[in-house]
Coordinates of C-alpha atoms in Angstrom, one line a residue:
Chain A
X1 CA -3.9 104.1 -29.5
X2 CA -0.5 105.0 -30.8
X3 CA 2.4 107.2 -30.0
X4 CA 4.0 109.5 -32.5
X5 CA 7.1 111.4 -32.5
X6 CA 7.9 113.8 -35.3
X7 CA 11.9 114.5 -34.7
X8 CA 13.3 116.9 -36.6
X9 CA 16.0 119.5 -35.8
X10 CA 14.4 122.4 -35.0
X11 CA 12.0 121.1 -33.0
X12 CA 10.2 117.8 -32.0
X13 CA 6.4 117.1 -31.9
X14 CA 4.6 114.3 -30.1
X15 CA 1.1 113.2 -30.0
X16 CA -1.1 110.1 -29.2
X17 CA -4.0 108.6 -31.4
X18 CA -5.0 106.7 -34.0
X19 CA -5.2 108.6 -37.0
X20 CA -6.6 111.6 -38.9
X21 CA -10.0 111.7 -37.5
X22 CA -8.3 111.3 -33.9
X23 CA -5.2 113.1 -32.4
X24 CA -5.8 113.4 -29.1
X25 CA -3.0 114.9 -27.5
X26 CA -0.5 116.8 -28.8
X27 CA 2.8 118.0 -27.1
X28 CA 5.8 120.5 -29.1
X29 CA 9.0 121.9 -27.6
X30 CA 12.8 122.8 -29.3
X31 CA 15.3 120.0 -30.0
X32 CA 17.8 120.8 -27.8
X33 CA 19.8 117.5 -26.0
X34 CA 19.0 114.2 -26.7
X35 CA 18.8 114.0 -22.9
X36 CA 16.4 116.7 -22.6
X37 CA 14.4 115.8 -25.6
X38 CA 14.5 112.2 -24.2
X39 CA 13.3 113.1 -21.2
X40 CA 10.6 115.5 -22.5
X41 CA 9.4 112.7 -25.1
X42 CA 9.4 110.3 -22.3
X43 CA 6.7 112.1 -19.7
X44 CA 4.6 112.9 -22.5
X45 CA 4.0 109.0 -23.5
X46 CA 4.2 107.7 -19.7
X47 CA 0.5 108.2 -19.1
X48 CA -1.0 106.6 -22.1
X49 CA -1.2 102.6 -22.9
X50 CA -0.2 102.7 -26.0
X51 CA 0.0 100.1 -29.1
X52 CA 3.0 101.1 -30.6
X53 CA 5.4 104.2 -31.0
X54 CA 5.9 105.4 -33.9
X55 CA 9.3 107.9 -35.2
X56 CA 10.2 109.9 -37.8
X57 CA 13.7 111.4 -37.4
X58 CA 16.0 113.2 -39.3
X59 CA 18.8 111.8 -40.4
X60 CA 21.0 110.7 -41.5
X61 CA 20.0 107.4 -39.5
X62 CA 20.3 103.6 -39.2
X63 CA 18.1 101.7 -40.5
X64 CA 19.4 98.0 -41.0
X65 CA 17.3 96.1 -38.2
X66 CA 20.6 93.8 -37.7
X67 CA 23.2 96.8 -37.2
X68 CA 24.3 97.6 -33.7
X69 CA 23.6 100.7 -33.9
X70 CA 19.7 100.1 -35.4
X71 CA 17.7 103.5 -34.7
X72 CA 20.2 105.7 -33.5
X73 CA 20.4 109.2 -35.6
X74 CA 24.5 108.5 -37.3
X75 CA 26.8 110.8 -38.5
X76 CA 24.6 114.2 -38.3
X77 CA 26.4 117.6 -38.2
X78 CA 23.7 118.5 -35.1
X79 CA 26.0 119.4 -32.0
X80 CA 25.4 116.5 -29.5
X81 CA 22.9 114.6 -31.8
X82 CA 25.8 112.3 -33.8
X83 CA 25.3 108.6 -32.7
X84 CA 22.7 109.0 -30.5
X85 CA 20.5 106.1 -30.1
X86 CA 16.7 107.0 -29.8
X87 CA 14.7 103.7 -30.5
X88 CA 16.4 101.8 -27.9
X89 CA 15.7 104.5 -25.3
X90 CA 12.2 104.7 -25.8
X91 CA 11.1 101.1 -27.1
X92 CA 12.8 100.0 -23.3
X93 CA 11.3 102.2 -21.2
X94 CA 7.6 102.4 -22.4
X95 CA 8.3 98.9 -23.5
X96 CA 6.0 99.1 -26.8
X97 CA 6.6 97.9 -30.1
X98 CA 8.9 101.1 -32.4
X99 CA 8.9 101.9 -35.9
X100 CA 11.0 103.9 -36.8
X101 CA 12.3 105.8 -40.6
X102 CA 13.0 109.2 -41.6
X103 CA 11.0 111.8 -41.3
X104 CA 10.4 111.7 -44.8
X105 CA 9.9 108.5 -45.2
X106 CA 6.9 108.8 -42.2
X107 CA 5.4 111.4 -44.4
X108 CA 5.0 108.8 -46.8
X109 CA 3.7 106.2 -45.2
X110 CA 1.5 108.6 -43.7
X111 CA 0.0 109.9 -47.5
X112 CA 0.1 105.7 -48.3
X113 CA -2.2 105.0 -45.7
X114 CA -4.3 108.3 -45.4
X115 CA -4.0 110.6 -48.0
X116 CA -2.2 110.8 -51.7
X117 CA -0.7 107.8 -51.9
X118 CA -3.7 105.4 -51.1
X119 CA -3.4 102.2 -53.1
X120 CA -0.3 103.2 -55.2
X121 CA 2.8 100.4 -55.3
X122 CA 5.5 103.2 -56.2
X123 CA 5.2 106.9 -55.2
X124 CA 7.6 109.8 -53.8
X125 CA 7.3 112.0 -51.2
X126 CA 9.4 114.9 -51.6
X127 CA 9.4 117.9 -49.0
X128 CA 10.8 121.9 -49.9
X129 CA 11.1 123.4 -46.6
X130 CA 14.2 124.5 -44.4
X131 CA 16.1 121.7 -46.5
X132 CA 14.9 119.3 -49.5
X133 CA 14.6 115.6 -48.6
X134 CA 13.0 112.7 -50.0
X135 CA 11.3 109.3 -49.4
X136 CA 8.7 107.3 -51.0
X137 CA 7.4 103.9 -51.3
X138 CA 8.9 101.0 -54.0
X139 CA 6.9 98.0 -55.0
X140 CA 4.7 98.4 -51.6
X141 CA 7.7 99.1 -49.3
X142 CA 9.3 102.2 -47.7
X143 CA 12.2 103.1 -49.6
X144 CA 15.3 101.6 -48.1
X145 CA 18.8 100.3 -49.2
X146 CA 22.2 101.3 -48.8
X147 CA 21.1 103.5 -46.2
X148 CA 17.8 105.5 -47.2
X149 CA 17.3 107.9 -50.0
X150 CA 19.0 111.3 -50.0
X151 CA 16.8 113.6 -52.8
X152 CA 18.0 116.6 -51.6
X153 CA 21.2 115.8 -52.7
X154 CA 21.2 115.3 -57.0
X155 CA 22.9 117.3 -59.6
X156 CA 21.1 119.3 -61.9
X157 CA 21.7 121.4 -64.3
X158 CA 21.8 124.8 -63.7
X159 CA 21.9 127.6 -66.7
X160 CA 24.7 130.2 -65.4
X161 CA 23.3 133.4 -66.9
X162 CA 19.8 132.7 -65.9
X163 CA 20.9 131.8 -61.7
X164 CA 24.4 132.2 -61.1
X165 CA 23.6 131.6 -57.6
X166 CA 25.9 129.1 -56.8
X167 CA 24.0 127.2 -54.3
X168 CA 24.6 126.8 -50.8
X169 CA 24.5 123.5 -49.8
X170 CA 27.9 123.0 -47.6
X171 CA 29.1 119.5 -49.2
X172 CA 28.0 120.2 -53.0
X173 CA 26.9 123.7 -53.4
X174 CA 24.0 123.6 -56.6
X175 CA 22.8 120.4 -55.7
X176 CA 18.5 120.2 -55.3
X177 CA 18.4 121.5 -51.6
X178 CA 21.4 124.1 -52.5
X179 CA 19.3 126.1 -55.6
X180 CA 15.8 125.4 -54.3
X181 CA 15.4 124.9 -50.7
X182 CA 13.9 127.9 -48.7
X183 CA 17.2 129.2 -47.7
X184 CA 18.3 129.0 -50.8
X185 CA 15.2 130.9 -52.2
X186 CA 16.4 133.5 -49.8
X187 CA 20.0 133.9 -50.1
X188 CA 19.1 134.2 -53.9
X189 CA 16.7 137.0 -53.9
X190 CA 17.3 138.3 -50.7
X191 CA 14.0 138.2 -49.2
X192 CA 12.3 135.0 -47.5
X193 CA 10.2 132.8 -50.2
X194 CA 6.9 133.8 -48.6
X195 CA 7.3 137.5 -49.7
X196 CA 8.2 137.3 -53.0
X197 CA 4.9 138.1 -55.2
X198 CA 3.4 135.0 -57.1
X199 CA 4.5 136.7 -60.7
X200 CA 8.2 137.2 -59.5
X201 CA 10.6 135.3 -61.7
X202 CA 11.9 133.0 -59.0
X203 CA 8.7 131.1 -58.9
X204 CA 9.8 129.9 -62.6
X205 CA 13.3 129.2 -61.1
X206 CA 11.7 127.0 -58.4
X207 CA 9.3 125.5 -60.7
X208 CA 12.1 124.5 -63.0
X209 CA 14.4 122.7 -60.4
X210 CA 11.6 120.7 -59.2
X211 CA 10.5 120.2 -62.2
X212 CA 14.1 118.8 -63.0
X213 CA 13.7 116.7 -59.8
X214 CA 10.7 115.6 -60.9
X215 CA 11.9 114.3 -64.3
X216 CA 14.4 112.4 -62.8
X217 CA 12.9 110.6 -60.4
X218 CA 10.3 109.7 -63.2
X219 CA 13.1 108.2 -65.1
X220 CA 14.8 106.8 -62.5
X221 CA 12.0 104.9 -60.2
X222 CA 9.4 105.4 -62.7
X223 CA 6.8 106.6 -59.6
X224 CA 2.8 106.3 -59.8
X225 CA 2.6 109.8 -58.1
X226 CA 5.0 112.2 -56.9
X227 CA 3.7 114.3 -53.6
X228 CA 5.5 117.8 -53.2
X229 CA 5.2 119.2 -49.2
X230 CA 7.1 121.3 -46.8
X231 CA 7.2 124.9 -46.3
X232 CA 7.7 126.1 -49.7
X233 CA 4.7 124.2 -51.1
X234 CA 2.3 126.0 -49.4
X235 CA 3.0 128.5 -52.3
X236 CA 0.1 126.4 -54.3
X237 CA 1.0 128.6 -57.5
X238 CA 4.0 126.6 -58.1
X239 CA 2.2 123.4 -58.5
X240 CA 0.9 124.4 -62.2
X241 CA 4.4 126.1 -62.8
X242 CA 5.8 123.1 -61.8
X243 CA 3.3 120.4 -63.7
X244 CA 4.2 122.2 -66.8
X245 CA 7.5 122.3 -66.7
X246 CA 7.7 118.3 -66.3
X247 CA 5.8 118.1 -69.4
X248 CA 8.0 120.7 -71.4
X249 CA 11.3 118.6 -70.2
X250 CA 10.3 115.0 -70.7
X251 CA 9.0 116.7 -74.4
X252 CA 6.2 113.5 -75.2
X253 CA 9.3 111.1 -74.1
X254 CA 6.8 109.1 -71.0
X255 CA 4.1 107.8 -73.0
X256 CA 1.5 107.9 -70.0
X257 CA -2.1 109.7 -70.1
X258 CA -1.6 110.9 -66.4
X259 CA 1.6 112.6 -67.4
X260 CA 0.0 113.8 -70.9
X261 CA -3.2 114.7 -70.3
X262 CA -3.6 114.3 -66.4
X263 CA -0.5 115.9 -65.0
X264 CA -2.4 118.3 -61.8
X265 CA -3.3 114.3 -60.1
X266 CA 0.4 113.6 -60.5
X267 CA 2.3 116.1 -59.2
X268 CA 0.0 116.9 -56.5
X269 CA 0.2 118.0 -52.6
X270 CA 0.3 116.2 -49.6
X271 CA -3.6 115.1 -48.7
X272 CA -2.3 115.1 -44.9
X273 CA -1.6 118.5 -45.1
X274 CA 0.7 119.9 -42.1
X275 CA -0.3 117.1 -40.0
X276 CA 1.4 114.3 -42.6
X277 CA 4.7 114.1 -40.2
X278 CA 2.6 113.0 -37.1
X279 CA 0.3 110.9 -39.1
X280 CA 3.7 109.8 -40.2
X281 CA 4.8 108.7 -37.2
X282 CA 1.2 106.9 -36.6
X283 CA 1.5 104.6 -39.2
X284 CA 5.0 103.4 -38.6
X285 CA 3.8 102.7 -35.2
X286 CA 0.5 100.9 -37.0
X287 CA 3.5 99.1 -39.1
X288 CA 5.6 98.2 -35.9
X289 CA 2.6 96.6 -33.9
X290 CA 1.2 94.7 -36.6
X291 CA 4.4 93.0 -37.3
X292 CA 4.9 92.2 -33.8
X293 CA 1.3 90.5 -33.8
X294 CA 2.7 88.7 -37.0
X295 CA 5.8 87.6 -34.8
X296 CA 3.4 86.5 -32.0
X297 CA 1.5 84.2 -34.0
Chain B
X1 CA 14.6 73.9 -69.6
X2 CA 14.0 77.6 -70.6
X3 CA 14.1 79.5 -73.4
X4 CA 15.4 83.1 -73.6
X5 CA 15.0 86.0 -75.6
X6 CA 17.3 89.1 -75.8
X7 CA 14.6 90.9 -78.3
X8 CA 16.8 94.2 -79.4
X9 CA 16.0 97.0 -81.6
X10 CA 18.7 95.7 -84.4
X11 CA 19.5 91.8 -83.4
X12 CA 17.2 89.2 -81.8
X13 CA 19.1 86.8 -80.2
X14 CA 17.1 83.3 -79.3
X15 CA 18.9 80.1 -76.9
X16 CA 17.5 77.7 -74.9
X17 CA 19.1 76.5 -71.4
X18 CA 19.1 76.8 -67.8
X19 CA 21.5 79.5 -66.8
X20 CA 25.4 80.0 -66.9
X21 CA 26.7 76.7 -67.2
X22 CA 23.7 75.7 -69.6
X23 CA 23.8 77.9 -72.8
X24 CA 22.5 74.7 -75.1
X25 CA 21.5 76.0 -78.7
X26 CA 21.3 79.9 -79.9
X27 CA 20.2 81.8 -82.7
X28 CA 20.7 85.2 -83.6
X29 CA 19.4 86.9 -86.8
X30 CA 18.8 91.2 -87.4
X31 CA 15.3 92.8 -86.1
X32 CA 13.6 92.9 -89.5
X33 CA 9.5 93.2 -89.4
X34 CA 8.1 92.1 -86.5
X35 CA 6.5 89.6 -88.7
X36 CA 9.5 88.1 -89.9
X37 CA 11.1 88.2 -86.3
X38 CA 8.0 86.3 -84.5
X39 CA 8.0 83.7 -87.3
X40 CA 11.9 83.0 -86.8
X41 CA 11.3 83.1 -82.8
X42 CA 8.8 80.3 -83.0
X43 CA 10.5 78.2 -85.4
X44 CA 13.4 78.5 -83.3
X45 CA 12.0 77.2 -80.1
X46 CA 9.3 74.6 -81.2
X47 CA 11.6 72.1 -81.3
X48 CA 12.4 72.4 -77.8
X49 CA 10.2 71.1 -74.7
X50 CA 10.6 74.1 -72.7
X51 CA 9.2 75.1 -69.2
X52 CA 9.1 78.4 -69.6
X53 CA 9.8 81.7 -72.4
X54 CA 11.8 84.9 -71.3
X55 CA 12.1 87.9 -73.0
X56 CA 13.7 90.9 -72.6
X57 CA 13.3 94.0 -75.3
X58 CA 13.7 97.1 -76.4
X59 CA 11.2 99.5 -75.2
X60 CA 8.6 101.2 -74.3
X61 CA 6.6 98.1 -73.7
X62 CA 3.7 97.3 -71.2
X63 CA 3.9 95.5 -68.3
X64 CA 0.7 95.9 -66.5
X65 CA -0.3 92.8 -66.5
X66 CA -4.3 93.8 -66.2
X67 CA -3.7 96.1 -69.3
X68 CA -5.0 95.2 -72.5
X69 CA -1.9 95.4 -74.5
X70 CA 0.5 93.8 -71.5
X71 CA 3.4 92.1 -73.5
X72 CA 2.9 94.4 -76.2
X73 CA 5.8 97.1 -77.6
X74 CA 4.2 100.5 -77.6
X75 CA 5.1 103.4 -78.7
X76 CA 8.4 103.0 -80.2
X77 CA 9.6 105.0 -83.2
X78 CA 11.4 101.8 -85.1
X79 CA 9.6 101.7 -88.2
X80 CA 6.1 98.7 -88.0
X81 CA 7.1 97.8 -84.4
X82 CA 4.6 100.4 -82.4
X83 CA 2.0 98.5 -80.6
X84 CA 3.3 95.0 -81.2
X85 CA 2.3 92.4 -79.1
X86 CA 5.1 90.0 -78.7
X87 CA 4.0 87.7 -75.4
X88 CA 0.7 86.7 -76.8
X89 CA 1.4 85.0 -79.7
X90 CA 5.2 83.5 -78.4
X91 CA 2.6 82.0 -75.1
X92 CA -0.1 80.9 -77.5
X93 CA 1.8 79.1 -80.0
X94 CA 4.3 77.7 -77.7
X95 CA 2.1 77.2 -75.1
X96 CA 4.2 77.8 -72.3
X97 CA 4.3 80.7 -69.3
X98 CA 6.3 83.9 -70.8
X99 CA 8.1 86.2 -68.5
X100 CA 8.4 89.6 -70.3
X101 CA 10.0 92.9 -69.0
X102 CA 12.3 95.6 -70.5
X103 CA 15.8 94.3 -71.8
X104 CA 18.0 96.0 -68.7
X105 CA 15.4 94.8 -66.1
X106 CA 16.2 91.4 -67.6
X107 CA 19.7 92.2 -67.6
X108 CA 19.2 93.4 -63.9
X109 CA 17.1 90.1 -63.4
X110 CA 19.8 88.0 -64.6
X111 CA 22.7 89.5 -62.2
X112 CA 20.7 88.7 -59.6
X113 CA 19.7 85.5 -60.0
X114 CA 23.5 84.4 -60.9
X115 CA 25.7 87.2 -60.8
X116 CA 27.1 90.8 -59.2
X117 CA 23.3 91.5 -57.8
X118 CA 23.2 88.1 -56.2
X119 CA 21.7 88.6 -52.0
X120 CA 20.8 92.2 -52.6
X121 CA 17.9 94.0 -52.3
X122 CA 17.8 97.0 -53.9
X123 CA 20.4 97.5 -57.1
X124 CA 20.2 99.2 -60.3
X125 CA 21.8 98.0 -64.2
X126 CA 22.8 100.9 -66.5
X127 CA 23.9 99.5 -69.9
X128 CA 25.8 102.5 -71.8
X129 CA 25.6 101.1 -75.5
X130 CA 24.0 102.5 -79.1
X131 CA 21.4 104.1 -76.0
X132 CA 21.8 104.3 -72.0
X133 CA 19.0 102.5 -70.2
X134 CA 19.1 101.3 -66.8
X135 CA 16.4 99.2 -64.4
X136 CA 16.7 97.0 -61.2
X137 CA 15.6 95.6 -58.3
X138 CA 14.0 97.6 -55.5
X139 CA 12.7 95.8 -52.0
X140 CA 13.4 92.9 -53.6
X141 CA 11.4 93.0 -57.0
X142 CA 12.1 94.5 -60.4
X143 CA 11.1 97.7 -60.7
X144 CA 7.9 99.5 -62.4
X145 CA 6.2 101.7 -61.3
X146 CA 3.6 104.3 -63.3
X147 CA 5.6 102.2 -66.8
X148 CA 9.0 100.9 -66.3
X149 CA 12.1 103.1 -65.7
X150 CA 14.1 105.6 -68.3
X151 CA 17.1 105.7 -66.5
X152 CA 18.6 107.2 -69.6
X153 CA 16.6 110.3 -70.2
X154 CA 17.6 112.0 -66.7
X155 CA 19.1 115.6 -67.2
X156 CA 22.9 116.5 -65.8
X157 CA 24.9 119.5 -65.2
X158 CA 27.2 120.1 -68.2
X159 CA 29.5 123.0 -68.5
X160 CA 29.6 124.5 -71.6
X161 CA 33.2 125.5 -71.3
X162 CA 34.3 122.2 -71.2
X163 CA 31.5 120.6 -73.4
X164 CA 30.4 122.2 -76.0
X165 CA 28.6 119.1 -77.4
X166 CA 24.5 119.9 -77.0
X167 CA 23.8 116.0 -76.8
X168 CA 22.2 113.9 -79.4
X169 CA 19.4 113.0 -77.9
X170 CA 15.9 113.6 -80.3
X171 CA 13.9 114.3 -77.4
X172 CA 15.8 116.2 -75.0
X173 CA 19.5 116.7 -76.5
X174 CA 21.8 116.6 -73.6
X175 CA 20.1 114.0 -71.1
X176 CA 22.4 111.1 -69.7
X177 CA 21.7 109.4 -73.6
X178 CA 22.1 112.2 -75.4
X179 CA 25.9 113.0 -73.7
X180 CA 27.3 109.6 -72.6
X181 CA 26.1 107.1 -75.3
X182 CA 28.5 105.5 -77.6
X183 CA 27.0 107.4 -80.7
X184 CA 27.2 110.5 -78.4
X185 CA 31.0 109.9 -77.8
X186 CA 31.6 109.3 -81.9
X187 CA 29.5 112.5 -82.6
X188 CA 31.6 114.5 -80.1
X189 CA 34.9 113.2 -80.6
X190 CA 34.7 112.6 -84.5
X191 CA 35.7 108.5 -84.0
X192 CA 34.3 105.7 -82.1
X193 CA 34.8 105.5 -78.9
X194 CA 36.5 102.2 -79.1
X195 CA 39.3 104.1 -81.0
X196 CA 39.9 106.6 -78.5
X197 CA 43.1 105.9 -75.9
X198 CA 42.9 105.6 -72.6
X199 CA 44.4 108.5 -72.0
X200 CA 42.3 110.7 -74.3
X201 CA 40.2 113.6 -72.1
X202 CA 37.0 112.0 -73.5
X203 CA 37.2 109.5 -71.0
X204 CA 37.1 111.6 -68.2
X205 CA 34.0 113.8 -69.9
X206 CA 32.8 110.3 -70.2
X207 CA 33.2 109.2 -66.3
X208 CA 32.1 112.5 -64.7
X209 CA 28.4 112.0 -66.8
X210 CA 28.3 108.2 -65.4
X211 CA 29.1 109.8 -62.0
X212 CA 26.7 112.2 -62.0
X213 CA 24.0 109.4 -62.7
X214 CA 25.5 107.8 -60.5
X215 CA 25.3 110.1 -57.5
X216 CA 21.2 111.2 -58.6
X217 CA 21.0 107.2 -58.9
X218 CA 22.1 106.6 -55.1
X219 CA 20.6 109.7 -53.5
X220 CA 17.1 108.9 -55.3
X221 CA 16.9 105.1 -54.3
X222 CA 19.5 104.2 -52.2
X223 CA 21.0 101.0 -54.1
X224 CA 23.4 98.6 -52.7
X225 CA 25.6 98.5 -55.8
X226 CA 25.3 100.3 -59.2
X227 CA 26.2 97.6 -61.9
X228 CA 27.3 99.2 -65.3
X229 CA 27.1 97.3 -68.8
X230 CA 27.0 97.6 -72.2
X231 CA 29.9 98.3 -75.1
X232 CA 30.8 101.6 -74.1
X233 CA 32.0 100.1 -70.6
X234 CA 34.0 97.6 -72.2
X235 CA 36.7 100.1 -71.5
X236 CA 37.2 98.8 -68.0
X237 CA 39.5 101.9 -67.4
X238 CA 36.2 103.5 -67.2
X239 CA 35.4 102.1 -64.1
X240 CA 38.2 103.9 -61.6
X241 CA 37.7 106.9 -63.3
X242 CA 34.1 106.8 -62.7
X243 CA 34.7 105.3 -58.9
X244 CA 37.1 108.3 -58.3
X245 CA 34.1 111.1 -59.2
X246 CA 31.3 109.9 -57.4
X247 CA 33.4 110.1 -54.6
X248 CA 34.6 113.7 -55.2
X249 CA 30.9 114.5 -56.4
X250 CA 29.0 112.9 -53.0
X251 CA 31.9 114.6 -51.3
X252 CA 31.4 112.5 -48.1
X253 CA 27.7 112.8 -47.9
X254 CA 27.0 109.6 -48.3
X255 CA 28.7 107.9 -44.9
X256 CA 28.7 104.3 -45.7
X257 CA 31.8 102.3 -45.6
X258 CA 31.0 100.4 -49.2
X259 CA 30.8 104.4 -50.6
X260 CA 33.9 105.7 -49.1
X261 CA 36.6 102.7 -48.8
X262 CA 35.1 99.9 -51.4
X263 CA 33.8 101.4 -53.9
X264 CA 35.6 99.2 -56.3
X265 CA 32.4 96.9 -55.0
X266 CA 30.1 99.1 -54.9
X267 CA 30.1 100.8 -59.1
X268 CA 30.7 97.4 -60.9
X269 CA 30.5 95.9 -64.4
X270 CA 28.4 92.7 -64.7
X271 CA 29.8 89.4 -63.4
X272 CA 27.8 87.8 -66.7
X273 CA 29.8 89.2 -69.5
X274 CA 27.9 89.4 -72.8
X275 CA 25.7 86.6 -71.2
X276 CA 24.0 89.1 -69.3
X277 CA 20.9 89.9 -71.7
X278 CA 20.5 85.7 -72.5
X279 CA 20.6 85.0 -69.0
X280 CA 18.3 87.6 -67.8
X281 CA 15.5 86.1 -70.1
X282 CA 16.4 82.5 -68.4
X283 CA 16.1 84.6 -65.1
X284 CA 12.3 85.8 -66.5
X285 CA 11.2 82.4 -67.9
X286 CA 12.1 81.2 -64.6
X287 CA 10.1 83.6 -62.6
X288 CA 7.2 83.1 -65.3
X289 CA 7.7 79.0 -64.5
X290 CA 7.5 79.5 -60.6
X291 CA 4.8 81.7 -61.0
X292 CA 2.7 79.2 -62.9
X293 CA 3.3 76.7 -60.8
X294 CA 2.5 78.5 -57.4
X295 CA -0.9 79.5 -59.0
X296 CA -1.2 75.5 -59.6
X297 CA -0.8 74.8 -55.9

């Protein structure tokens, strides 16, 4: 049995089991302190004997196993969340094995080992919700490096007379998660995403700076699969917006018959639906007790 | 001993040797028929007792190795090269193991083996020449993925006002190519860039593009160092210029110490010189030669 901790800012869920066809318990409550949360995480997992925990977090956080400050959340603008250290609490006292990533990152692990992303090498997961953010897996590994990826965060181009929204993202302004995250959607047209009517014009928007997204992450990482989630997703009608958009851009340049011919099984939707961030959070805690077998042997 | 070969769209250059210090014999001669090109490959190399063949070339080619036409050019518009193959009949005649993969994941391959790529993980090459093409190493190993990266084909943000030049680019006009290239520079400027002083506004225009990959480059994967080649970066007053606006575009986002206070170690231009594509196919005919031989064991 494993623990799972989905840690975002809003609010924090946390649930024991093993995997899709078994999520036992299930606990969710506002992120408010670390301490409280702490706390609150905390007596939920003290009854189980678990395997592992598993945690996806939003960041940004540290993820070099041989930095001091290894699984704390780092420099987030969250009051009272900067520097604070969550594996190290929760890894000592229930004294299991952590894993611990992005939430983003979780997701796709999660779709890797459950849903979209079964038996692909390189793949992104990228969620459209109260923000834009990004993670994937690269040549069979979760995406890490400098620190971890940031998708929300490229450039793209955005035609002046068409949007002259200028974007609303506090460090760059028209950057992805400035033009096309939820809020965005809203501060643009003035009304939340969800009531705008599937022929309204902003759908095209949207589709486009996905689609823009999309292209460059194809060029970029070159990805078997690209999984769109998060709030704004649920609006399924963007998906064939969005598929045809890619094609119109890369124009025949990415000779490949799943991006020709067999574009709705590459651009696609989370299999895990809403439950990919806790499934998330099961398979890095699958991850963090299998290598500590591999350690014990 | 290892043979190398930099296979480009309009020079092939052959050499045998074992890395920096060992560049013994070389050949280069103009990409004529492939034909032609093969023939003066192979009589080029037989003289040589060689462990192992590199090559590194122009693109699109196929590197799934279970893929019928793995080693092959595909789809490329230079005239009798589409659907070449190129590593079954250099491995057949020669008889030897042939590491093959796109020029720049060479060129990435050989900066990592002996040069500015050397103990990292995750790192990308972008060569900014006749075309912009970039590849690297992610978690360790070169990337592919659904074919091998474009770097050069993702879209910016360009302003109209101050660039009026819609981007040469067949395919998509004003992607990363089809702005920043060298023949992009000539066609906007009206000279090569080579001509141009270091003080002329061009290389500014010229830096903020590079940045702007840059910054899509670093939120997308995360790399420990961006390493940028190829003529047009001869002009190593590039480089500042280009440090200078990733900063001002990531605008603090990005909080790691490399980003914010080294970043003259961070965006780099290759420690191998004009080596860099010989010594990348070295880098490939050695993987291809430890490959072999662990398959042996």
């Amino acid at each position: 049995m494993y623990g799972g901790i989905e840690l975002g800012g809003t609010k924090i869920i946390c649930a024991v089991g093993t995997g899709p066809a078994e999520v036992q318990a299930e606990t969710r409550f506002p992120t408010t302190t670390p301490g409280e949360a702490l706390t609150r995480m905390l007596a939920f997992f003290q009854p189980y004997r678990l395997a592992a925990i598993g945690i996806g977090s939003f960041g940004p956080i540290s993820l070099h196993r041989d930095a001091p400050d290894y699984g704390s959340i780092t420099t987030t603008p969250k009051p009272g969340w900067a520097h604070t250290d969550i594996l190290g609490p929760i890894g000592r006292t229930l004294n299991v094995p952590v894993g611990f990533d992005t939430d983003v990152n979780a997701a796709a692990l999660g779709e890797w080992r459950w849903g979209a992303g079964q038996g692909l090498n390189t793949f992104i997961y990228l969620t459209i919700g109260t923000g834009v953010g990004g993670g994937g897996i690269s040549n069979g590994r979760l995406m890490h490096g400098l620190l971890h990826p940031e998708m929300g965060h490229i450039r793209l181009p955005r035609d002046q007379e068409i949007d002259p929204f200028v974007g609303l993202c506090p460090y760059h302004g028209d950057c992805l998660e400035g033009l096309a995250s939820g809020p965005a959607m809203r501060a643009r047209w003035g009304v939340s995403a969800e009531s705008l009517p599937a022929d309204h014009p902003a759908w095209q928007l949207e589709a486009r700076y996905l689609a823009l997204a999309c292209v460059s992450f194809m060029c970029i990482l070159s990805p078997q699969r690209i999984i769109l989630g998060g709030g704004v997703m649920h609006q399924r009608h963007l998906f064939p917006l969005i598929q045809r958009e890619v094609q119109t851009l890369l124009n025949g340049y990415i000779q490949a018959p799943t991006v020709l011919q067999d574009i709705d099984s590459y651009v696609v939707p989370p299999a895990l639906g809403n439950q990919v961030g806790i499934l998330g959070a099961f398979a890095l805690a699958e991850q963090a007790a299998l290598e500590q077998q591999a350690l014990q042997q």
